[in-house]
Short mmCIF file of C-alpha atoms and ligand atoms in Angstrom, two decimals:
data_model
loop_
_atom_site.label_atom_id
_atom_site.label_comp_id
_atom_site.label_asym_id
_atom_site.label_seq_id
_atom_site.Cartn_x
_atom_site.Cartn_y
_atom_site.Cartn_z
CA MET A 1 37.05 -214.54 82.51
CA THR A 2 35.63 -215.75 85.84
CA LYS A 3 38.14 -216.75 88.45
CA LYS A 4 38.77 -220.47 88.97
CA LYS A 5 37.11 -221.61 92.22
CA ALA A 6 38.06 -224.24 94.81
CA ALA A 7 35.43 -226.57 96.22
CA ILE A 8 35.16 -229.17 98.96
CA THR A 9 34.37 -232.39 97.09
CA GLY A 10 34.46 -234.89 99.95
CA VAL A 11 34.55 -235.00 103.74
CA GLN A 12 35.25 -237.61 106.38
CA ALA A 13 36.04 -237.64 110.08
CA TYR A 14 37.22 -239.97 112.80
CA VAL A 15 36.37 -239.93 116.49
CA PRO A 16 38.05 -242.31 118.92
CA GLU A 17 35.90 -244.95 120.57
CA TYR A 18 36.35 -244.06 124.24
CA ILE A 19 33.67 -241.71 125.59
CA LEU A 20 34.46 -239.57 128.63
CA SER A 21 31.09 -238.54 130.08
CA ASN A 22 30.26 -235.72 132.47
CA GLN A 23 29.39 -238.43 135.00
CA GLU A 24 32.93 -239.85 134.82
CA LEU A 25 34.37 -236.34 135.20
CA GLU A 26 32.21 -235.90 138.35
CA ILE A 27 34.26 -238.74 139.88
CA MET A 28 37.62 -237.33 138.72
CA ILE A 29 37.26 -233.65 139.73
CA ASP A 30 35.06 -231.24 141.69
CA THR A 31 32.38 -230.65 139.04
CA THR A 32 28.81 -231.57 138.15
CA ASP A 33 27.00 -232.62 135.00
CA GLU A 34 24.68 -229.67 135.67
CA TRP A 35 27.54 -227.10 135.72
CA ILE A 36 29.17 -228.47 132.57
CA THR A 37 25.88 -228.70 130.67
CA THR A 38 24.60 -225.23 131.56
CA ARG A 39 27.95 -223.41 131.18
CA THR A 40 29.17 -225.20 128.00
CA GLY A 41 26.47 -227.45 126.48
CA ILE A 42 28.81 -230.45 126.61
CA LYS A 43 27.61 -233.90 127.80
CA GLU A 44 30.47 -236.11 126.61
CA ARG A 45 33.70 -236.08 124.60
CA HIS A 46 35.78 -238.76 122.86
CA ILE A 47 39.31 -239.54 124.01
CA LEU A 48 42.08 -241.33 122.09
CA LYS A 49 43.44 -244.12 124.29
CA GLY A 50 46.40 -246.36 123.54
CA ASN A 51 50.15 -246.03 123.79
CA GLY A 52 51.96 -244.51 120.86
CA LEU A 53 48.84 -243.10 119.22
CA GLY A 54 48.72 -239.43 118.27
CA THR A 55 46.99 -236.84 116.13
CA SER A 56 48.26 -238.35 112.87
CA ASP A 57 46.64 -241.71 113.66
CA MET A 58 43.19 -240.13 113.90
CA ALA A 59 43.85 -238.10 110.74
CA VAL A 60 44.96 -241.21 108.84
CA ASN A 61 41.78 -243.05 109.86
CA ALA A 62 39.71 -240.14 108.52
CA ALA A 63 41.69 -240.05 105.26
CA ILE A 64 41.34 -243.81 104.66
CA GLY A 65 37.57 -243.36 104.93
CA LEU A 66 37.72 -240.42 102.51
CA PHE A 67 39.73 -242.39 99.94
CA LYS A 68 37.22 -245.24 100.15
CA LYS A 69 34.20 -243.06 99.71
CA THR A 70 35.50 -240.75 96.96
CA GLY A 71 37.59 -243.26 94.99
CA ILE A 72 40.58 -240.90 95.18
CA LYS A 73 43.96 -242.64 95.25
CA PRO A 74 46.94 -241.63 97.39
CA GLU A 75 49.04 -240.85 94.30
CA ASP A 76 46.42 -238.30 93.11
CA ILE A 77 47.02 -236.00 96.10
CA ASP A 78 49.36 -233.08 95.39
CA MET A 79 49.25 -231.17 98.70
CA VAL A 80 48.43 -231.85 102.37
CA ILE A 81 47.69 -229.29 105.05
CA CYS A 82 47.16 -230.33 108.65
CA SER A 83 45.83 -227.77 111.10
CA THR A 84 46.62 -228.83 114.64
CA VAL A 85 47.85 -227.57 118.02
CA THR A 86 48.77 -231.08 119.10
CA PRO A 87 51.31 -232.22 116.51
CA ASP A 88 52.67 -235.76 116.90
CA MET A 89 56.02 -234.09 117.76
CA PRO A 90 57.42 -230.52 117.57
CA PHE A 91 58.94 -231.40 114.19
CA PRO A 92 58.57 -232.69 111.56
CA ALA A 93 55.09 -231.49 110.68
CA THR A 94 52.23 -233.86 111.40
CA ALA A 95 51.19 -233.43 107.75
CA ASN A 96 54.55 -235.04 106.82
CA ILE A 97 53.81 -237.99 109.08
CA ILE A 98 50.26 -238.36 107.74
CA SER A 99 51.65 -238.31 104.17
CA ASP A 100 54.07 -241.09 104.99
CA LYS A 101 51.44 -243.25 106.70
CA LEU A 102 49.07 -242.81 103.73
CA GLY A 103 51.76 -243.43 101.10
CA LEU A 104 51.37 -240.01 99.42
CA ILE A 105 54.23 -239.83 96.95
CA ASN A 106 53.28 -236.87 94.76
CA SER A 107 52.58 -234.15 97.29
CA PHE A 108 54.16 -231.65 99.64
CA SER A 109 52.79 -231.12 103.11
CA LEU A 110 52.77 -228.63 105.94
CA ASP A 111 51.09 -227.87 109.26
CA ILE A 112 49.19 -224.71 110.14
CA ASN A 113 48.88 -223.64 113.75
CA ALA A 114 46.09 -221.14 114.27
CA ALA A 115 44.49 -222.90 117.26
CA CYS A 116 40.73 -223.28 116.90
CA SER A 117 40.67 -221.19 113.69
CA GLY A 118 43.27 -223.47 112.08
CA PHE A 119 40.86 -225.38 109.87
CA LEU A 120 39.59 -222.13 108.31
CA TYR A 121 43.15 -220.83 107.79
CA SER A 122 44.03 -224.15 106.10
CA LEU A 123 40.89 -224.18 103.96
CA VAL A 124 41.65 -220.69 102.69
CA THR A 125 45.32 -221.56 102.05
CA ALA A 126 44.29 -224.63 100.02
CA THR A 127 41.76 -222.49 98.14
CA LYS A 128 44.52 -220.13 96.97
CA PHE A 129 46.69 -222.99 95.67
CA ILE A 130 43.74 -224.35 93.70
CA GLU A 131 42.64 -220.94 92.41
CA SER A 132 46.18 -220.30 91.17
CA GLY A 133 45.99 -223.47 89.08
CA THR A 134 49.12 -225.08 90.52
CA HIS A 135 47.39 -227.78 92.60
CA LYS A 136 44.35 -229.94 91.95
CA LYS A 137 43.75 -232.33 94.85
CA ILE A 138 44.46 -231.08 98.34
CA LEU A 139 43.73 -232.83 101.63
CA VAL A 140 42.91 -230.37 104.41
CA PHE A 141 42.92 -231.87 107.89
CA GLY A 142 41.68 -230.46 111.18
CA ALA A 143 42.95 -232.81 113.86
CA ASP A 144 43.73 -232.64 117.56
CA LYS A 145 44.45 -235.01 120.39
CA MET A 146 43.54 -232.38 122.96
CA SER A 147 43.70 -234.98 125.75
CA SER A 148 47.51 -234.87 125.32
CA ILE A 149 47.65 -231.22 126.50
CA VAL A 150 44.74 -231.15 128.96
CA ASP A 151 45.37 -231.21 132.69
CA TYR A 152 42.81 -233.64 134.12
CA THR A 153 43.19 -232.04 137.56
CA ASP A 154 42.15 -228.60 136.25
CA ARG A 155 38.36 -228.45 136.23
CA THR A 156 38.29 -225.16 134.33
CA THR A 157 39.73 -226.73 131.15
CA CYS A 158 39.47 -230.53 131.30
CA VAL A 159 35.69 -230.61 130.95
CA ILE A 160 35.82 -228.71 127.66
CA PHE A 161 38.06 -230.54 125.23
CA GLY A 162 37.82 -233.76 123.20
CA ASP A 163 39.82 -235.60 120.53
CA ALA A 164 38.88 -235.89 116.84
CA ALA A 165 40.09 -235.52 113.28
CA GLY A 166 38.34 -234.40 110.12
CA VAL A 167 39.50 -234.10 106.53
CA VAL A 168 38.14 -232.52 103.38
CA LEU A 169 39.23 -233.00 99.78
CA MET A 170 39.54 -229.75 97.83
CA GLU A 171 39.52 -229.66 94.04
CA PRO A 172 38.94 -227.11 91.28
CA SER A 173 35.21 -226.45 91.09
CA GLU A 174 33.36 -227.87 88.12
CA ASN A 175 30.16 -225.89 88.55
CA GLY A 176 31.27 -222.47 89.81
CA TYR A 177 30.44 -223.38 93.41
CA GLY A 178 32.97 -223.63 96.22
CA VAL A 179 34.73 -221.05 98.38
CA MET A 180 33.29 -217.64 97.52
CA ASP A 181 34.88 -215.37 100.14
CA SER A 182 36.80 -215.36 103.40
CA ILE A 183 37.94 -213.06 106.20
CA LEU A 184 40.80 -214.15 108.48
CA ARG A 185 42.20 -212.15 111.39
CA THR A 186 44.89 -212.38 114.09
CA ASP A 187 45.54 -210.41 117.29
CA GLY A 188 48.63 -211.84 118.98
CA SER A 189 48.19 -209.69 122.07
CA GLY A 190 45.43 -212.13 123.06
CA ARG A 191 48.00 -214.89 123.61
CA MET A 192 48.21 -214.10 127.33
CA HIS A 193 44.65 -215.39 127.81
CA LEU A 194 45.04 -218.75 126.08
CA HIS A 195 48.30 -220.61 125.58
CA GLN A 196 50.60 -223.44 126.65
CA LYS A 197 53.28 -222.06 128.93
CA ALA A 198 56.17 -224.45 128.37
CA GLY A 199 57.68 -226.74 125.78
CA GLY A 200 58.53 -224.03 123.26
CA SER A 201 61.81 -222.17 122.71
CA VAL A 202 61.07 -219.54 125.39
CA LYS A 203 60.56 -222.15 128.10
CA PRO A 204 61.86 -225.55 127.08
CA ALA A 205 60.72 -228.60 129.01
CA SER A 206 62.36 -229.11 132.41
CA HIS A 207 61.55 -230.94 135.64
CA ASN A 208 60.20 -227.66 136.94
CA THR A 209 57.85 -227.05 133.98
CA VAL A 210 56.47 -230.56 134.40
CA ASP A 211 56.04 -230.10 138.18
CA GLU A 212 54.23 -226.80 137.56
CA HIS A 213 51.80 -228.35 135.03
CA GLU A 214 53.01 -225.95 132.34
CA HIS A 215 52.68 -228.34 129.39
CA PHE A 216 48.91 -228.05 129.43
CA VAL A 217 46.30 -225.64 128.04
CA TYR A 218 46.16 -222.45 130.11
CA GLN A 219 42.93 -220.51 129.59
CA GLU A 220 41.33 -217.47 131.19
CA GLY A 221 37.85 -218.60 130.27
CA GLN A 222 35.85 -215.42 130.82
CA ALA A 223 38.24 -213.17 128.91
CA VAL A 224 38.38 -215.60 125.99
CA PHE A 225 34.59 -215.91 126.05
CA LYS A 226 34.09 -212.14 125.60
CA PHE A 227 36.57 -211.86 122.70
CA ALA A 228 35.14 -215.00 121.09
CA VAL A 229 31.54 -213.76 121.07
CA LYS A 230 32.44 -210.30 119.76
CA ASN A 231 34.94 -211.30 117.09
CA MET A 232 33.12 -214.39 115.83
CA ALA A 233 29.86 -212.45 115.58
CA ASP A 234 31.51 -209.43 113.90
CA VAL A 235 33.33 -211.51 111.30
CA SER A 236 30.26 -213.65 110.56
CA VAL A 237 28.02 -210.61 110.11
CA ASN A 238 30.69 -208.85 108.02
CA ILE A 239 31.07 -211.74 105.60
CA MET A 240 27.28 -211.79 105.15
CA LYS A 241 27.24 -208.02 104.51
CA GLN A 242 30.09 -207.99 102.01
CA ASN A 243 28.36 -210.75 100.02
CA ASN A 244 24.87 -209.19 100.30
CA LEU A 245 23.55 -212.22 102.16
CA THR A 246 20.55 -212.02 104.48
CA SER A 247 19.80 -214.68 107.07
CA ASP A 248 17.18 -216.10 104.65
CA ASP A 249 19.90 -216.70 102.04
CA ILE A 250 21.94 -218.88 104.38
CA ALA A 251 21.24 -222.61 104.39
CA TRP A 252 23.71 -223.54 107.13
CA PHE A 253 25.96 -221.90 109.70
CA ILE A 254 28.89 -224.00 110.95
CA PRO A 255 30.43 -222.42 114.05
CA HIS A 256 33.52 -223.73 115.82
CA GLN A 257 32.16 -225.73 118.76
CA ALA A 258 33.75 -224.07 121.81
CA ASN A 259 30.72 -223.27 123.94
CA LEU A 260 26.98 -223.51 123.25
CA ARG A 261 26.48 -220.03 124.70
CA ILE A 262 28.99 -218.57 122.21
CA ILE A 263 27.27 -220.39 119.32
CA ASP A 264 23.84 -219.10 120.42
CA ALA A 265 25.06 -215.50 120.80
CA VAL A 266 26.75 -215.49 117.37
CA SER A 267 23.74 -217.11 115.64
CA ARG A 268 21.45 -214.49 117.20
CA ARG A 269 23.66 -211.64 115.90
CA MET A 270 23.43 -213.23 112.42
CA GLY A 271 19.62 -213.42 112.73
CA LEU A 272 19.62 -217.18 112.11
CA ASP A 273 16.98 -219.71 113.13
CA LYS A 274 18.36 -222.48 115.33
CA ASP A 275 17.58 -225.17 112.73
CA LYS A 276 20.21 -223.70 110.38
CA VAL A 277 22.99 -223.94 112.94
CA MET A 278 25.09 -227.10 113.14
CA ILE A 279 25.65 -228.05 116.78
CA ASN A 280 27.24 -231.28 118.01
CA ILE A 281 29.24 -229.91 120.95
CA GLN A 282 27.10 -231.98 123.33
CA ARG A 283 28.68 -235.22 121.99
CA TYR A 284 32.24 -234.17 121.18
CA GLY A 285 33.13 -231.11 123.31
CA ASN A 286 35.62 -228.66 121.83
CA THR A 287 37.79 -230.64 119.42
CA THR A 288 39.80 -227.51 118.42
CA ASN A 289 40.79 -228.02 114.75
CA GLY A 290 38.44 -230.97 114.37
CA SER A 291 35.17 -229.23 115.14
CA ILE A 292 34.21 -227.72 111.75
CA PRO A 293 35.05 -230.75 109.56
CA LEU A 294 33.28 -232.93 112.14
CA CYS A 295 30.10 -230.90 111.56
CA LEU A 296 30.47 -231.09 107.76
CA TRP A 297 30.84 -234.87 108.04
CA GLU A 298 27.81 -235.32 110.29
CA TRP A 299 25.57 -233.09 108.17
CA GLU A 300 26.94 -234.15 104.74
CA ASP A 301 23.74 -236.07 103.81
CA GLN A 302 21.66 -232.93 104.31
CA LEU A 303 23.84 -230.55 102.27
CA LYS A 304 22.64 -229.66 98.78
CA LYS A 305 24.50 -228.34 95.78
CA GLY A 306 24.34 -224.53 95.84
CA ASP A 307 23.63 -224.23 99.60
CA ASN A 308 25.08 -221.02 101.03
CA ILE A 309 27.17 -221.97 104.06
CA ILE A 310 29.05 -219.75 106.52
CA LEU A 311 31.87 -221.26 108.58
CA SER A 312 33.17 -219.28 111.53
CA ALA A 313 35.76 -219.79 114.26
CA PHE A 314 37.65 -218.11 117.09
CA GLY A 315 40.67 -219.46 118.93
CA GLY A 316 43.94 -218.97 120.73
CA GLY A 317 46.32 -216.43 119.29
CA PHE A 318 43.87 -214.78 119.13
CA THR A 319 42.81 -215.95 115.71
CA TRP A 320 39.40 -215.78 114.10
CA GLY A 321 37.72 -215.83 110.74
CA ALA A 322 34.77 -216.71 108.54
CA VAL A 323 34.46 -218.45 105.19
CA TYR A 324 31.50 -218.22 102.83
CA LEU A 325 31.07 -221.15 100.47
CA LYS A 326 28.48 -222.54 98.10
CA TRP A 327 28.26 -226.28 98.65
CA ALA A 328 29.38 -228.03 95.46
CA TYR A 329 27.76 -231.50 95.45
CA ASP A 330 24.82 -233.65 96.45
CA LYS A 331 26.01 -236.74 98.26
CA VAL A 332 25.34 -239.99 96.44
CA ILE A 333 23.73 -242.15 99.11
CA SER A 334 24.61 -245.79 98.47
O1 LIG B 401 38.07 -222.83 121.63
C1 LIG B 401 38.42 -221.54 121.44
C2 LIG B 401 38.56 -220.64 122.57
N1 LIG B 401 37.92 -221.01 123.81
C3 LIG B 401 36.69 -220.56 124.11
O2 LIG B 401 36.01 -219.96 123.31
C4 LIG B 401 36.22 -220.78 125.54
C5 LIG B 401 35.60 -219.52 126.09
N2 LIG B 401 35.23 -219.60 127.51
C6 LIG B 401 34.27 -220.42 127.97
O3 LIG B 401 33.68 -221.20 127.22
C7 LIG B 401 33.87 -220.29 129.42
O4 LIG B 401 34.49 -219.16 129.96
C8 LIG B 401 34.21 -221.54 130.28
C9 LIG B 401 33.30 -222.69 129.90
C10 LIG B 401 35.65 -221.92 130.10
C11 LIG B 401 33.97 -221.24 131.75
O5 LIG B 401 32.63 -220.80 131.96
P1 LIG B 401 32.32 -219.44 132.76
O6 LIG B 401 30.89 -219.32 132.82
O7 LIG B 401 33.09 -218.33 132.08
O8 LIG B 401 32.89 -219.77 134.19
P2 LIG B 401 33.98 -218.99 135.04
O9 LIG B 401 35.34 -219.27 134.53
O10 LIG B 401 33.56 -217.56 135.18
O11 LIG B 401 33.81 -219.68 136.44
C12 LIG B 401 32.61 -219.53 137.21
C13 LIG B 401 32.71 -220.41 138.45
C14 LIG B 401 34.03 -220.26 139.20
O12 LIG B 401 33.78 -220.40 140.57
P3 LIG B 401 33.68 -219.10 141.53
O13 LIG B 401 34.99 -218.38 141.38
O14 LIG B 401 32.52 -218.31 140.99
O15 LIG B 401 33.45 -219.70 142.87
C15 LIG B 401 34.83 -221.44 138.76
O16 LIG B 401 35.79 -221.86 139.70
O17 LIG B 401 32.63 -221.78 138.05
C16 LIG B 401 33.75 -222.48 138.62
N3 LIG B 401 34.08 -223.56 137.71
C17 LIG B 401 33.55 -224.78 137.78
N4 LIG B 401 32.63 -225.30 138.60
C18 LIG B 401 32.26 -226.60 138.41
C19 LIG B 401 34.97 -223.52 136.68
N5 LIG B 401 35.00 -224.73 136.08
C20 LIG B 401 34.13 -225.52 136.76
C21 LIG B 401 33.72 -226.87 136.60
N6 LIG B 401 32.79 -227.35 137.45
N7 LIG B 401 34.20 -227.67 135.62
#
């Protein structure tokens, strides 16, 4: 008997209206559009403005769009996973808050924190619940309000990040397509290079931690860059090898959007032509957990049933991974 498969059967995303351009950043800090563009590929990013709005609000907007377009009803959902590093609050889980705001009454929900690899970790977790037969309609969110943990006086990090949320619906596959394989990895010793210093149990919030700007992203860019290129390329090439895929077999590569130079280096190692690589970092920056579903959403019209797609990410932790899936549907364009 062939194993039951899990497939993405719908995708939607939400980006806040406000656009923070490189030109506006030039006024705020000592930087230039030229430096940001050549070092990262980013031209602008979206920022969630408004008091009392958090990650769950962007996720809910994405989910409302998904319900509308797929005809799925809130009561059909039996599980919710939200990958995020910017939860609405330390507890309860943002997935709990999203479930309440959406009126999901037949599901359980949890958050996954694997930094920029979180969406892949969540996708694979949802896949296992569907493959086991216990769950049939799972919402997987990748959502971050990075502007809530970015120090807009630190030019080395504030030019990189943006806010966004994406969501996919996962269901048992009806045609044998869906998630075919995955590799996920963690190396916690990398935490020294990318983390948030305070606000956790080791260093709870205090006047001092606020004065020292310790509630923001701390990143040693160059060190992270080197690990990201090596590990993202290795894992992407390995998943191709273990599934006997050549670059010709791959329809699309969806890399986490952290830096255009990382994306180019990884695509080259995979032997892929540029036109197979989804890139939208120039308009959104690094949206952490949002970046991969944001790509799926923007390219959804071009995806065809049976397309071989590789997703790949690297992030704080360190965490990294790749997922190989066969796209399961052709979008009905209304
Ligand atoms: O999302 C998951 C994990 N994150 C990543 O994958 C990010 C990986 N790292 C990177 O993408 C890059 O390392 C950065 C984009 C963060 C930085 O680029 P870089 O080419 O590695 O720059 P750098 O940190 O080596 O800095 C080079 C110079 C420095 O000046 P000096 O010391 O050479 O005088 C920085 O102070 O660029 C300076 N610099 C800037 N200059 C203008 C750093 N940020 C800026 C800025 N504008 N915004």
